[in-house]
Short mmCIF file of C-alpha atoms and ligand atoms in Angstrom, two decimals:
data_model
loop_
_atom_site.label_atom_id
_atom_site.label_comp_id
_atom_site.label_asym_id
_atom_site.label_seq_id
_atom_site.Cartn_x
_atom_site.Cartn_y
_atom_site.Cartn_z
CA MET A 8 -77.76 20.60 -26.89
CA SER A 9 -81.17 20.56 -28.75
CA GLU A 10 -79.29 20.07 -31.98
CA VAL A 11 -78.12 16.50 -31.07
CA VAL A 12 -80.31 13.36 -31.13
CA ILE A 13 -79.92 9.68 -30.50
CA LEU A 14 -80.86 7.90 -33.58
CA GLY A 15 -80.47 4.37 -32.58
CA VAL A 16 -79.44 2.03 -29.71
CA GLY A 17 -78.56 -1.65 -29.35
CA MET A 18 -77.25 -3.96 -26.60
CA ILE A 19 -76.74 -7.54 -25.87
CA PRO A 20 -78.15 -9.19 -22.70
CA PHE A 21 -75.87 -8.64 -19.75
CA GLY A 22 -74.62 -11.86 -18.05
CA ARG A 23 -72.11 -14.51 -18.80
CA HIS A 24 -70.82 -14.73 -22.39
CA PRO A 25 -67.92 -17.16 -22.02
CA GLN A 26 -67.99 -18.09 -25.75
CA LYS A 27 -67.72 -14.48 -27.00
CA LEU A 28 -64.65 -12.29 -27.24
CA LEU A 29 -64.87 -8.66 -26.09
CA VAL A 30 -64.80 -7.49 -29.64
CA GLU A 31 -67.54 -9.82 -30.78
CA MET A 32 -69.87 -8.65 -27.98
CA ALA A 33 -69.10 -4.99 -28.82
CA ALA A 34 -69.75 -5.60 -32.54
CA GLU A 35 -73.02 -7.32 -31.91
CA ALA A 36 -74.25 -4.29 -29.89
CA ALA A 37 -72.85 -1.91 -32.61
CA ARG A 38 -74.71 -3.80 -35.43
CA ALA A 39 -77.95 -3.60 -33.44
CA ALA A 40 -77.56 0.19 -32.95
CA LEU A 41 -76.71 0.90 -36.55
CA LYS A 42 -79.75 -1.12 -37.75
CA ASP A 43 -82.01 0.62 -35.24
CA ALA A 44 -80.70 4.06 -36.47
CA ALA A 45 -80.96 2.94 -40.19
CA VAL A 46 -77.40 4.28 -40.51
CA GLU A 47 -74.86 2.74 -42.94
CA PRO A 48 -71.31 2.07 -41.62
CA GLY A 49 -69.95 4.65 -44.19
CA GLU A 50 -72.14 7.39 -42.66
CA VAL A 51 -70.50 7.32 -39.19
CA GLY A 52 -68.10 10.20 -38.89
CA ALA A 53 -66.47 9.46 -35.48
CA GLY A 54 -66.54 6.38 -33.30
CA PHE A 55 -65.96 6.09 -29.54
CA PHE A 56 -65.18 2.79 -27.85
CA SER A 57 -65.33 2.60 -24.03
CA ASN A 58 -63.90 -0.10 -21.86
CA GLY A 59 -62.60 -0.18 -18.31
CA LEU A 60 -60.63 -3.43 -17.74
CA ALA A 61 -59.39 -5.03 -20.95
CA ALA A 62 -55.98 -3.46 -20.77
CA ARG A 63 -55.40 -5.08 -17.31
CA LEU A 64 -57.21 -8.34 -17.96
CA PHE A 65 -56.28 -9.26 -21.58
CA SER A 66 -53.37 -6.84 -22.33
CA ASP A 67 -55.50 -5.62 -25.22
CA HIS A 68 -55.22 -1.91 -26.39
CA THR A 69 -56.84 0.35 -28.99
CA ILE A 70 -59.69 -2.10 -29.08
CA GLY A 71 -62.06 0.43 -30.67
CA GLN A 72 -60.51 0.18 -34.10
CA ASN A 73 -61.06 -3.58 -33.97
CA VAL A 74 -64.61 -3.20 -32.88
CA TYR A 75 -65.54 -0.65 -35.49
CA TRP A 76 -63.90 -2.60 -38.31
CA GLU A 77 -66.04 -5.56 -37.36
CA VAL A 78 -69.00 -3.42 -38.43
CA GLY A 79 -67.35 -2.03 -41.49
CA ILE A 80 -66.28 1.30 -40.07
CA ASN A 81 -62.66 2.33 -40.91
CA ARG A 82 -60.78 5.43 -41.91
CA ILE A 83 -62.63 7.77 -39.50
CA PRO A 84 -61.31 8.90 -36.08
CA ILE A 85 -61.86 6.29 -33.40
CA TYR A 86 -61.36 7.21 -29.72
CA ASN A 87 -60.64 4.73 -26.99
CA ILE A 88 -62.13 5.89 -23.71
CA GLU A 89 -61.36 4.55 -20.20
CA ASN A 90 -63.18 6.31 -17.33
CA ALA A 91 -64.09 3.64 -14.79
CA CYS A 92 -67.87 3.14 -14.43
CA THR A 93 -68.54 6.31 -16.53
CA SER A 94 -66.49 5.14 -19.53
CA ALA A 95 -69.45 4.83 -21.89
CA SER A 96 -71.34 7.89 -20.70
CA THR A 97 -68.06 9.98 -20.94
CA ALA A 98 -67.73 8.70 -24.50
CA PHE A 99 -71.35 9.75 -25.07
CA CYS A 100 -70.64 13.26 -23.75
CA LEU A 101 -67.64 13.57 -25.99
CA ALA A 102 -69.65 12.32 -29.08
CA CYS A 103 -72.35 14.77 -28.35
CA GLY A 104 -69.82 17.57 -28.28
CA GLN A 105 -68.46 16.70 -31.75
CA VAL A 106 -71.97 16.51 -33.19
CA ALA A 107 -73.03 19.79 -31.48
CA ALA A 108 -69.93 21.45 -32.76
CA GLY A 109 -70.70 20.34 -36.29
CA GLN A 110 -67.52 18.37 -36.66
CA VAL A 111 -69.48 15.30 -37.62
CA GLU A 112 -73.05 14.58 -38.68
CA VAL A 113 -73.22 11.12 -37.16
CA ALA A 114 -71.17 9.81 -34.26
CA MET A 115 -71.32 6.47 -32.39
CA VAL A 116 -70.51 5.15 -28.96
CA VAL A 117 -69.84 1.43 -28.28
CA GLY A 118 -69.06 0.21 -24.78
CA ALA A 119 -68.17 -3.27 -23.77
CA GLU A 120 -66.65 -5.18 -20.88
CA LYS A 121 -65.85 -8.79 -20.17
CA MET A 122 -65.54 -9.53 -16.51
CA TYR A 123 -66.28 -13.22 -16.05
CA VAL A 124 -62.73 -14.27 -16.28
CA PRO A 125 -60.46 -15.88 -13.66
CA GLU A 126 -58.07 -12.91 -13.76
CA LEU A 127 -60.54 -10.32 -12.54
CA GLY A 128 -59.43 -9.99 -8.94
CA LEU A 129 -60.64 -7.06 -6.79
CA ILE A 130 -61.98 -3.83 -8.22
CA HIS A 131 -60.43 -0.85 -6.49
CA SER A 132 -59.46 2.75 -7.28
CA GLY A 133 -55.91 2.04 -8.38
CA GLN A 134 -53.29 -0.34 -6.94
CA SER A 135 -50.70 2.43 -6.16
CA GLU A 136 -53.26 4.66 -4.40
CA LEU A 137 -52.54 5.01 -0.67
CA ASP A 138 -56.26 4.27 0.11
CA THR A 139 -56.03 0.96 -1.75
CA GLN A 140 -52.87 0.05 0.14
CA LEU A 141 -54.80 0.78 3.36
CA GLY A 142 -57.56 -1.59 2.44
CA LEU A 143 -60.15 0.51 0.76
CA VAL A 144 -62.12 -1.93 -1.44
CA ALA A 145 -64.89 -0.50 -3.70
CA PRO A 146 -67.86 -1.52 -1.43
CA ALA A 147 -66.26 -0.03 1.64
CA GLY A 148 -66.49 3.59 0.46
CA PHE A 149 -70.19 3.20 -0.01
CA ALA A 150 -70.71 1.27 3.19
CA LEU A 151 -69.13 4.23 5.04
CA ARG A 152 -71.62 6.56 3.40
CA ALA A 153 -74.40 4.15 4.34
CA LYS A 154 -73.42 4.15 8.00
CA ARG A 155 -73.29 7.93 8.13
CA HIS A 156 -76.63 8.16 6.28
CA MET A 157 -78.16 5.78 8.85
CA ALA A 158 -76.69 7.80 11.76
CA GLU A 159 -77.62 11.21 10.42
CA PHE A 160 -81.06 10.52 8.94
CA GLY A 161 -82.31 7.28 10.50
CA THR A 162 -82.15 5.41 7.23
CA THR A 163 -82.78 1.69 7.92
CA GLU A 164 -81.46 -1.60 6.66
CA ALA A 165 -85.01 -2.34 5.50
CA GLN A 166 -84.92 0.92 3.35
CA LEU A 167 -81.66 -0.19 1.83
CA ALA A 168 -83.07 -3.65 0.99
CA ALA A 169 -86.14 -2.00 -0.56
CA VAL A 170 -83.86 -0.58 -3.36
CA ALA A 171 -82.51 -4.11 -4.14
CA VAL A 172 -85.97 -5.70 -4.16
CA LYS A 173 -87.46 -3.00 -6.42
CA ASN A 174 -84.66 -3.21 -8.92
CA ARG A 175 -84.94 -6.96 -9.05
CA ARG A 176 -88.67 -6.68 -9.63
CA HIS A 177 -87.99 -4.35 -12.47
CA ALA A 178 -85.24 -6.71 -13.91
CA ALA A 179 -87.79 -9.49 -14.04
CA LEU A 180 -89.48 -7.44 -16.86
CA ASN A 181 -86.19 -6.84 -18.75
CA PRO A 182 -84.81 -9.64 -20.96
CA ASN A 183 -81.40 -7.84 -21.06
CA ALA A 184 -80.98 -8.07 -17.28
CA GLN A 185 -78.72 -10.68 -15.72
CA PHE A 186 -80.68 -11.52 -12.54
CA ARG A 187 -84.44 -11.71 -12.96
CA ASP A 188 -85.69 -13.93 -10.16
CA PRO A 189 -87.63 -12.07 -7.56
CA ILE A 190 -85.99 -11.46 -4.22
CA THR A 191 -87.64 -10.54 -0.85
CA PRO A 192 -86.33 -8.04 1.79
CA GLU A 193 -85.42 -11.12 3.88
CA ASP A 194 -83.31 -12.54 1.09
CA VAL A 195 -81.47 -9.26 0.85
CA LEU A 196 -80.87 -8.86 4.54
CA SER A 197 -79.84 -12.45 5.14
CA ALA A 198 -77.42 -12.68 2.24
CA PRO A 199 -73.79 -12.83 3.16
CA MET A 200 -72.47 -9.59 4.56
CA VAL A 201 -69.84 -7.95 2.38
CA VAL A 202 -69.13 -4.80 4.15
CA ASP A 203 -71.48 -3.63 7.04
CA PRO A 204 -74.32 -2.88 6.29
CA LEU A 205 -74.18 -3.90 2.67
CA THR A 206 -74.97 -7.61 1.96
CA ARG A 207 -74.08 -9.37 -1.24
CA LEU A 208 -77.49 -8.54 -2.78
CA GLN A 209 -76.87 -4.87 -2.20
CA CYS A 210 -73.71 -4.79 -4.36
CA CYS A 211 -73.95 -4.79 -8.13
CA PRO A 212 -72.82 -8.02 -9.78
CA ASN A 213 -70.11 -8.29 -12.43
CA ALA A 214 -71.29 -8.96 -15.99
CA ASP A 215 -70.10 -9.40 -19.52
CA GLY A 216 -71.95 -6.96 -21.68
CA ALA A 217 -72.02 -4.52 -24.49
CA ALA A 218 -74.25 -1.55 -25.54
CA ALA A 219 -74.13 1.06 -28.27
CA VAL A 220 -75.64 4.39 -29.22
CA VAL A 221 -75.82 6.22 -32.55
CA LEU A 222 -76.02 10.04 -32.39
CA ALA A 223 -76.66 12.49 -35.13
CA SER A 224 -77.36 16.20 -35.79
CA ALA A 225 -81.06 17.15 -35.69
CA ASP A 226 -80.84 17.98 -39.38
CA PHE A 227 -79.51 14.53 -40.36
CA ALA A 228 -82.10 12.98 -38.10
CA ARG A 229 -84.99 14.79 -39.75
CA TRP A 230 -83.82 13.74 -43.21
CA ARG A 231 -83.28 10.11 -42.21
CA ARG A 232 -86.61 9.94 -40.37
CA GLY A 233 -88.28 11.09 -43.58
CA ALA A 234 -86.35 8.72 -45.75
CA SER A 235 -87.28 5.83 -43.41
CA ARG A 236 -91.01 6.89 -43.49
CA GLY A 237 -91.06 7.36 -39.78
CA LYS A 238 -89.45 4.09 -38.91
CA VAL A 239 -86.44 5.84 -37.43
CA ARG A 240 -87.39 7.53 -34.08
CA PRO A 241 -84.96 10.03 -32.82
CA VAL A 242 -84.76 11.13 -29.16
CA ASP A 243 -83.54 14.63 -28.28
CA VAL A 244 -80.37 15.09 -26.15
CA ARG A 245 -81.25 17.95 -23.84
CA ALA A 246 -78.12 17.84 -21.77
CA ALA A 247 -75.00 15.69 -21.63
CA VAL A 248 -72.91 16.93 -18.60
CA TYR A 249 -69.66 15.48 -17.35
CA CYS A 250 -67.97 16.71 -14.27
CA THR A 251 -65.10 15.40 -12.02
CA GLY A 252 -64.66 15.42 -8.28
CA SER A 253 -63.72 18.43 -6.08
CA TYR A 254 -61.71 16.19 -3.72
CA ALA A 255 -62.41 18.84 -1.03
CA ASN A 256 -61.35 17.82 2.35
CA PRO A 257 -63.30 17.10 4.55
CA GLN A 258 -65.91 15.43 2.35
CA ASP A 259 -69.59 15.35 3.55
CA LEU A 260 -70.31 11.67 3.10
CA THR A 261 -73.99 12.16 2.90
CA HIS A 262 -74.31 15.35 0.84
CA TRP A 263 -72.22 14.34 -2.21
CA GLU A 264 -71.19 17.62 -3.68
CA THR A 265 -69.83 16.18 -6.90
CA ASP A 266 -73.07 14.27 -7.50
CA GLU A 267 -75.27 17.32 -6.66
CA ARG A 268 -73.14 19.48 -8.92
CA GLY A 269 -73.44 17.16 -11.86
CA CYS A 270 -77.24 16.88 -11.51
CA ARG A 271 -77.60 20.60 -11.12
CA LEU A 272 -75.55 21.40 -14.24
CA ALA A 273 -77.56 18.93 -16.26
CA TYR A 274 -80.87 20.44 -15.10
CA GLU A 275 -79.54 23.89 -15.98
CA ALA A 276 -78.41 22.80 -19.42
CA ALA A 277 -81.63 20.99 -20.24
CA GLY A 278 -83.93 23.64 -18.73
CA VAL A 279 -85.84 21.12 -16.65
CA GLY A 280 -86.03 20.18 -13.09
CA PRO A 281 -86.62 17.02 -11.08
CA GLU A 282 -90.42 17.56 -11.23
CA ASP A 283 -90.27 17.31 -15.06
CA LEU A 284 -88.66 13.79 -15.09
CA ASN A 285 -90.77 10.81 -15.95
CA VAL A 286 -88.08 8.13 -15.75
CA VAL A 287 -84.56 7.84 -14.37
CA GLU A 288 -81.64 5.38 -14.69
CA CYS A 289 -79.09 6.00 -11.98
CA HIS A 290 -75.80 4.54 -10.86
CA ASP A 291 -77.03 2.09 -8.25
CA ALA A 292 -73.70 0.34 -7.74
CA PHE A 293 -74.88 -0.28 -4.15
CA THR A 294 -78.24 0.16 -2.56
CA ILE A 295 -77.00 3.24 -0.68
CA SER A 296 -75.75 4.74 -3.93
CA GLU A 297 -79.32 4.87 -5.37
CA ILE A 298 -80.59 6.54 -2.18
CA LEU A 299 -77.83 9.17 -2.31
CA HIS A 300 -78.58 9.79 -6.01
CA TYR A 301 -82.30 10.31 -5.29
CA GLU A 302 -81.18 13.17 -3.07
CA ALA A 303 -78.62 14.57 -5.44
CA LEU A 304 -81.13 14.49 -8.32
CA GLY A 305 -83.63 16.31 -6.07
CA LEU A 306 -86.18 13.57 -6.27
CA CYS A 307 -86.70 13.96 -2.49
CA PRO A 308 -85.25 16.30 0.21
CA ALA A 309 -81.84 15.53 1.67
CA GLY A 310 -81.99 12.56 4.01
CA GLU A 311 -85.33 11.28 2.74
CA GLY A 312 -83.91 8.82 0.12
CA GLY A 313 -84.48 5.78 2.23
CA ARG A 314 -88.02 6.64 2.98
CA LEU A 315 -88.65 7.44 -0.74
CA ALA A 316 -87.47 3.90 -1.71
CA GLU A 317 -89.48 2.28 1.04
CA ALA A 318 -92.70 4.15 0.04
CA GLY A 319 -92.42 2.65 -3.47
CA GLU A 320 -92.33 6.14 -5.12
CA THR A 321 -89.31 5.09 -7.31
CA ALA A 322 -90.85 1.75 -8.38
CA LEU A 323 -92.60 1.18 -11.63
CA GLY A 324 -96.19 2.62 -11.00
CA GLY A 325 -94.72 5.08 -8.47
CA ARG A 326 -94.29 8.85 -8.72
CA ILE A 327 -90.89 8.70 -10.40
CA PRO A 328 -89.73 5.18 -11.53
CA VAL A 329 -85.93 4.79 -11.06
CA ASN A 330 -83.89 2.01 -12.75
CA PRO A 331 -86.81 0.32 -14.59
CA SER A 332 -84.11 -1.78 -16.38
CA GLY A 333 -83.22 -3.36 -12.99
CA GLY A 334 -80.27 -1.07 -12.61
CA LEU A 335 -76.62 -2.03 -12.05
CA LEU A 336 -77.91 -4.15 -9.08
CA SER A 337 -79.90 -6.61 -11.29
CA ARG A 338 -78.95 -5.89 -14.88
CA GLY A 339 -75.28 -6.30 -13.87
CA HIS A 340 -72.48 -3.84 -14.10
CA PRO A 341 -69.90 -4.14 -16.88
CA PRO A 342 -68.22 -0.70 -16.34
CA GLY A 343 -67.37 -0.17 -19.96
CA ALA A 344 -70.95 -0.77 -21.18
CA THR A 345 -73.06 0.46 -18.24
CA GLY A 346 -73.43 4.10 -19.38
CA ALA A 347 -74.53 3.07 -22.82
CA ALA A 348 -76.99 0.50 -21.48
CA GLN A 349 -78.60 3.20 -19.34
CA LEU A 350 -79.13 5.27 -22.47
CA CYS A 351 -80.61 2.20 -24.25
CA GLU A 352 -83.21 2.01 -21.51
CA ILE A 353 -84.17 5.62 -21.46
CA VAL A 354 -84.44 5.64 -25.29
CA ALA A 355 -86.71 2.52 -25.07
CA GLN A 356 -88.82 4.22 -22.49
CA LEU A 357 -89.20 7.52 -24.37
CA ARG A 358 -90.09 5.73 -27.61
CA GLY A 359 -92.70 3.70 -25.70
CA GLU A 360 -90.94 0.42 -26.66
CA ALA A 361 -90.13 -0.74 -23.09
CA GLY A 362 -92.90 -3.47 -23.02
CA PRO A 363 -94.04 -4.66 -19.62
CA ARG A 364 -91.75 -2.17 -17.88
CA GLN A 365 -92.85 0.86 -19.82
CA VAL A 366 -93.51 4.00 -17.86
CA PRO A 367 -96.74 5.22 -19.43
CA GLY A 368 -96.30 8.37 -21.51
CA ALA A 369 -92.77 8.99 -20.58
CA ARG A 370 -91.46 12.14 -22.36
CA VAL A 371 -88.40 13.17 -20.28
CA GLY A 372 -85.76 10.78 -18.95
CA LEU A 373 -82.42 11.04 -17.32
CA ALA A 374 -79.42 8.80 -17.14
CA HIS A 375 -76.96 9.23 -14.31
CA CYS A 376 -73.60 7.56 -13.84
CA MET A 377 -70.63 7.89 -11.48
CA GLY A 378 -67.20 6.35 -11.44
CA GLY A 379 -63.91 6.01 -9.56
CA ASP A 380 -63.03 6.81 -5.92
CA LYS A 381 -60.60 9.49 -4.94
CA ALA A 382 -60.18 11.23 -1.53
CA ALA A 383 -63.62 10.13 -0.34
CA ASP A 384 -65.11 11.64 -3.53
CA SER A 385 -65.98 10.42 -6.94
CA LYS A 386 -63.69 10.92 -9.95
CA SER A 387 -66.44 11.37 -12.40
CA CYS A 388 -70.20 12.08 -12.74
CA THR A 389 -72.21 12.16 -15.95
CA VAL A 390 -75.82 13.17 -16.27
CA VAL A 391 -77.70 13.00 -19.61
CA VAL A 392 -81.17 14.29 -20.08
CA LEU A 393 -83.25 13.00 -23.04
CA SER A 394 -86.70 13.93 -24.20
CA VAL A 395 -89.26 13.27 -27.07
CA MET B 28 -39.87 -12.35 16.66
CA SER B 29 -39.83 -9.51 19.10
CA GLU B 30 -41.71 -6.25 18.37
CA THR B 31 -38.50 -4.37 17.63
CA THR B 32 -37.06 -6.97 15.19
CA GLU B 33 -40.55 -7.07 13.47
CA LEU B 34 -40.49 -3.35 13.01
CA LYS B 35 -36.94 -3.58 11.54
CA HIS B 36 -37.82 -6.24 9.09
CA ALA B 37 -41.18 -5.02 7.74
CA THR B 38 -41.39 -2.19 5.30
CA LEU B 39 -43.74 0.70 5.71
CA VAL B 40 -46.74 0.54 3.36
CA THR B 41 -45.87 3.90 1.83
CA GLU B 42 -42.69 5.79 2.63
CA GLY B 43 -43.03 9.08 4.50
CA ILE B 44 -46.69 8.87 5.72
CA VAL B 45 -45.94 8.23 9.39
CA THR B 46 -43.22 9.18 11.84
CA GLY B 47 -42.36 8.52 15.52
CA TYR B 48 -42.93 4.83 15.38
CA GLU B 49 -39.44 3.56 14.80
CA ASP B 50 -38.25 4.12 18.32
CA GLY B 51 -41.56 3.12 19.92
CA SER B 52 -42.38 6.76 20.74
CA ARG B 53 -45.62 8.38 19.68
CA PRO B 54 -46.63 7.57 16.08
CA ARG B 55 -48.00 10.48 14.05
CA LEU B 56 -49.22 10.79 10.47
CA VAL B 57 -47.06 12.98 8.22
CA GLY B 58 -48.78 15.17 5.75
CA GLY B 59 -48.05 18.62 4.22
CA TYR B 60 -48.92 22.17 4.85
CA CYS B 61 -48.62 25.15 2.55
CA PRO B 62 -48.27 28.37 4.70
CA ASP B 63 -49.05 30.67 1.87
CA CYS B 64 -52.42 28.88 1.13
CA ALA B 65 -53.07 27.77 4.72
CA ARG B 66 -53.75 24.37 3.16
CA TRP B 67 -53.32 20.96 4.72
CA TYR B 68 -52.57 17.71 2.81
CA PHE B 69 -52.41 14.01 3.55
CA PRO B 70 -50.44 12.33 2.10
CA CYS B 71 -47.88 15.14 1.51
CA PRO B 72 -47.78 16.16 -2.22
CA SER B 73 -44.42 17.62 -3.49
CA TYR B 74 -46.19 20.72 -4.60
CA CYS B 75 -49.16 22.73 -3.41
CA ARG B 76 -52.33 22.34 -5.52
CA SER B 77 -53.23 25.95 -5.10
CA CYS B 78 -50.00 27.90 -5.53
CA LEU B 79 -47.98 25.15 -7.20
CA GLU B 80 -45.02 25.86 -4.88
CA PRO B 81 -43.25 23.15 -2.81
CA VAL B 82 -45.19 21.88 0.19
CA GLN B 83 -43.56 21.45 3.69
CA ALA B 84 -43.92 18.15 5.44
CA ALA B 85 -46.15 18.67 8.44
CA ASP B 86 -46.80 16.55 11.58
CA LEU B 87 -50.57 15.75 11.56
CA GLY B 88 -50.45 14.22 14.99
CA GLY B 89 -51.69 10.87 16.06
CA GLU B 90 -55.09 11.80 17.38
CA GLY B 91 -58.44 12.00 15.78
CA LYS B 92 -62.10 11.42 16.14
CA LEU B 93 -64.11 8.72 14.32
CA HIS B 94 -66.36 10.15 11.58
CA ALA B 95 -67.49 6.93 10.04
CA PHE B 96 -66.49 3.28 10.26
CA THR B 97 -67.34 -0.13 8.74
CA VAL B 98 -66.32 -3.73 9.02
CA ILE B 99 -65.05 -5.47 5.76
CA ARG B 100 -66.07 -9.12 5.91
CA MET B 101 -65.35 -10.05 2.34
CA ARG B 102 -62.11 -11.90 1.39
CA PRO B 103 -59.51 -9.30 2.36
CA PRO B 104 -56.89 -7.90 0.00
CA LEU B 105 -53.19 -7.58 0.96
CA GLY B 106 -53.23 -10.24 3.66
CA LEU B 107 -55.32 -7.99 5.91
CA PRO B 108 -57.34 -9.90 8.71
CA GLN B 109 -60.80 -11.12 7.97
CA PRO B 110 -62.76 -9.24 9.12
CA TYR B 111 -60.99 -5.86 9.29
CA ALA B 112 -62.20 -2.42 10.03
CA VAL B 113 -61.79 0.95 8.22
CA GLY B 114 -63.06 4.43 8.65
CA TYR B 115 -62.78 8.13 8.16
CA VAL B 116 -60.98 9.90 10.91
CA ASP B 117 -61.14 13.63 11.62
CA LEU B 118 -57.59 14.58 12.63
CA LYS B 119 -57.21 16.79 15.63
CA GLU B 120 -54.61 19.38 14.54
CA SER B 121 -55.41 19.85 10.82
CA GLY B 122 -59.07 19.04 10.58
CA LEU B 123 -58.31 16.69 7.69
CA ARG B 124 -60.71 13.79 7.17
CA VAL B 125 -58.59 10.82 6.24
CA PHE B 126 -59.39 7.26 5.27
CA CYS B 127 -57.53 4.79 7.50
CA LEU B 128 -57.43 1.26 8.79
CA LEU B 129 -58.95 0.69 12.34
CA ASP B 130 -57.48 -1.74 14.89
CA PRO B 131 -59.00 -5.10 13.81
CA SER B 132 -58.90 -6.32 17.42
CA ALA B 133 -61.35 -3.64 18.52
CA ILE B 134 -64.11 -4.22 15.93
CA ASP B 135 -66.97 -4.23 18.45
CA ARG B 136 -65.84 -1.09 20.19
CA TYR B 137 -66.16 1.63 17.49
CA ARG B 138 -68.69 4.39 17.93
CA LEU B 139 -69.16 7.55 15.95
CA ASP B 140 -67.21 10.55 17.28
CA MET B 141 -65.14 8.41 19.69
CA PRO B 142 -61.46 9.56 20.21
CA LEU B 143 -58.79 7.54 18.43
CA ARG B 144 -55.07 7.32 18.43
CA LEU B 145 -52.57 6.08 15.92
CA THR B 146 -50.63 2.90 16.03
CA VAL B 147 -48.14 1.54 13.54
CA SER B 148 -47.62 -2.15 13.44
CA VAL B 149 -47.43 -5.10 11.11
CA LEU B 150 -50.80 -5.54 9.48
CA GLY B 151 -51.14 -7.59 6.23
CA HIS B 152 -48.42 -7.84 3.53
CA ASP B 153 -47.18 -5.56 0.84
CA GLY B 154 -48.78 -7.38 -2.13
CA SER B 155 -45.86 -9.80 -2.64
CA GLY B 156 -46.21 -11.55 0.67
CA GLN B 157 -43.62 -9.49 2.74
CA PRO B 158 -44.96 -8.32 6.13
CA CYS B 159 -45.97 -4.75 5.89
CA LEU B 160 -46.12 -1.93 8.54
CA ARG B 161 -49.48 -0.03 8.31
CA PRO B 162 -50.81 2.85 10.37
CA TYR B 163 -54.16 2.25 12.01
CA PHE B 164 -56.22 4.00 14.54
CA SER B 165 -57.31 2.29 17.86
CA PRO B 166 -59.93 3.48 20.42
CA GLY B 167 -58.46 5.64 23.06
CA ASP B 168 -57.55 9.25 23.94
CA HIS B 169 -53.86 9.04 24.95
CA HIS B 170 -51.11 7.03 23.28
CA GLU B 171 -49.89 6.04 26.71
CA ASP B 172 -52.92 3.70 27.04
CA ALA B 173 -51.57 1.82 24.04
CA GLU B 174 -48.36 1.04 25.77
CA LYS B 175 -50.19 -0.57 28.67
CA GLU B 176 -52.10 -2.86 26.41
CA THR B 177 -50.48 -6.17 25.52
CA ASP B 178 -52.31 -6.76 22.18
CA THR B 179 -52.78 -3.66 20.02
CA GLY B 180 -54.01 -5.51 17.03
CA GLY B 181 -52.73 -7.28 13.93
CA GLY B 182 -54.85 -10.20 14.85
CA GLU B 183 -53.86 -13.49 13.15
CA VAL B 184 -51.45 -11.84 10.63
CA ARG B 185 -49.17 -10.76 13.47
CA ASP B 186 -45.96 -12.69 13.30
CA GLU B 187 -44.76 -12.89 16.89
ZN1 ZN C 426 -49.93 26.86 -1.69
#
């Protein structure tokens, strides 16, 4: 994958945008990414638009064409992608494939979601699924993993809380994050219980948001970088892996095979290992998720994720900072946009543009996303490795 | 409403997933088994995912062991009680690990690896407000125990 680069990124702050339509939010992020990449609308050869909920909430369809035309992009193939929480990162993997195959020189991903609407209701894995009919709500699947992790490895409520506190501390340094006021472990543990042992501050909040990424071939990027006199700063895509669940039965709730497989495939494709990473954005939909992802990513041995968080090793200034953006837990989680927002953060870190939350000298970064529940497994896992 | 009238009037959450509850005998989950692939399923698919041949319905029994459980305290969907409990249950005969509701009247009694047995009773509604029969697991080894107990759950949603 060394032949594909990210040329530009853009996003709008995640939070409440009651005055903006979905298309307007998406177009704002798209414009920012095109300007960052110094790419003209007419140079984009393929466009991907990702969204999770608009079909259900607004009865809107084929929104991508509307979004791209707002930024002057027409005539080219536009793909509309829905893949739960991994919608944007799945779109990114597809776009990478097209550029790597030489089908287009420049491709673009725009992800957007509007969630602060009265129609939202409960997020679940599909109304007609038996599990949904038997009361499986999204936090419950993760609470069950948390309870097993606590029983098998001695993971504590304080360790879970440490993840939420850390990500909020990071979010305080990120103007694009939704929740930026510091919280204490006591705040986390005394917040209303959602599903034992996960309190409200351990569950990612909804958000309106949009984020965009412009990709190009390495040749195009070299030419554009020269033409821009170095203003354009490409980041290499070392791996962009997408895999789906095994749905094997029984599932091991604490060794998440799909998660581990996605991470392993990405390391193999990128030719790096966990020890090479300088910064990670991972899918911290719940505090326990981040702990499980540490283990799947090999940032610590199996069962040690809680202790890794508690020791501060994944905080800014620690051995391997995770979710310097604030993560889903504090940036907010608009499913259609999250995967692209993670890439925005890793690109900023690798360019040295992350300001007060910069990981000094970061050269290799990883963005990890998971989405959808099925048969105690996840429907999708994407892992992207970037470097400069 | 007596228990029998209640059972007659409420619809099962999903057709074909339980048996043996209509006449008050021992409720069991119904899954599938492909003898060629020696593969168990719950719920029962029409066709085997290995050999793509039709799958036979199979009795998965009504007993299992609690692998994981939690209590859902947020506003419940589908008229389920607040709070309600769910878990993963390892079924005795097939070894399948299935997601299932747990008896909401026994929330304080769940322990990992404890034996459970299946009940089918009105629990919540079907999404449009009609009472709905759902399978759920309760603490206990033998189904006979259940018949001695007066309240097997359903909590405040139970229409008696
Ligand atoms: Zn078969």
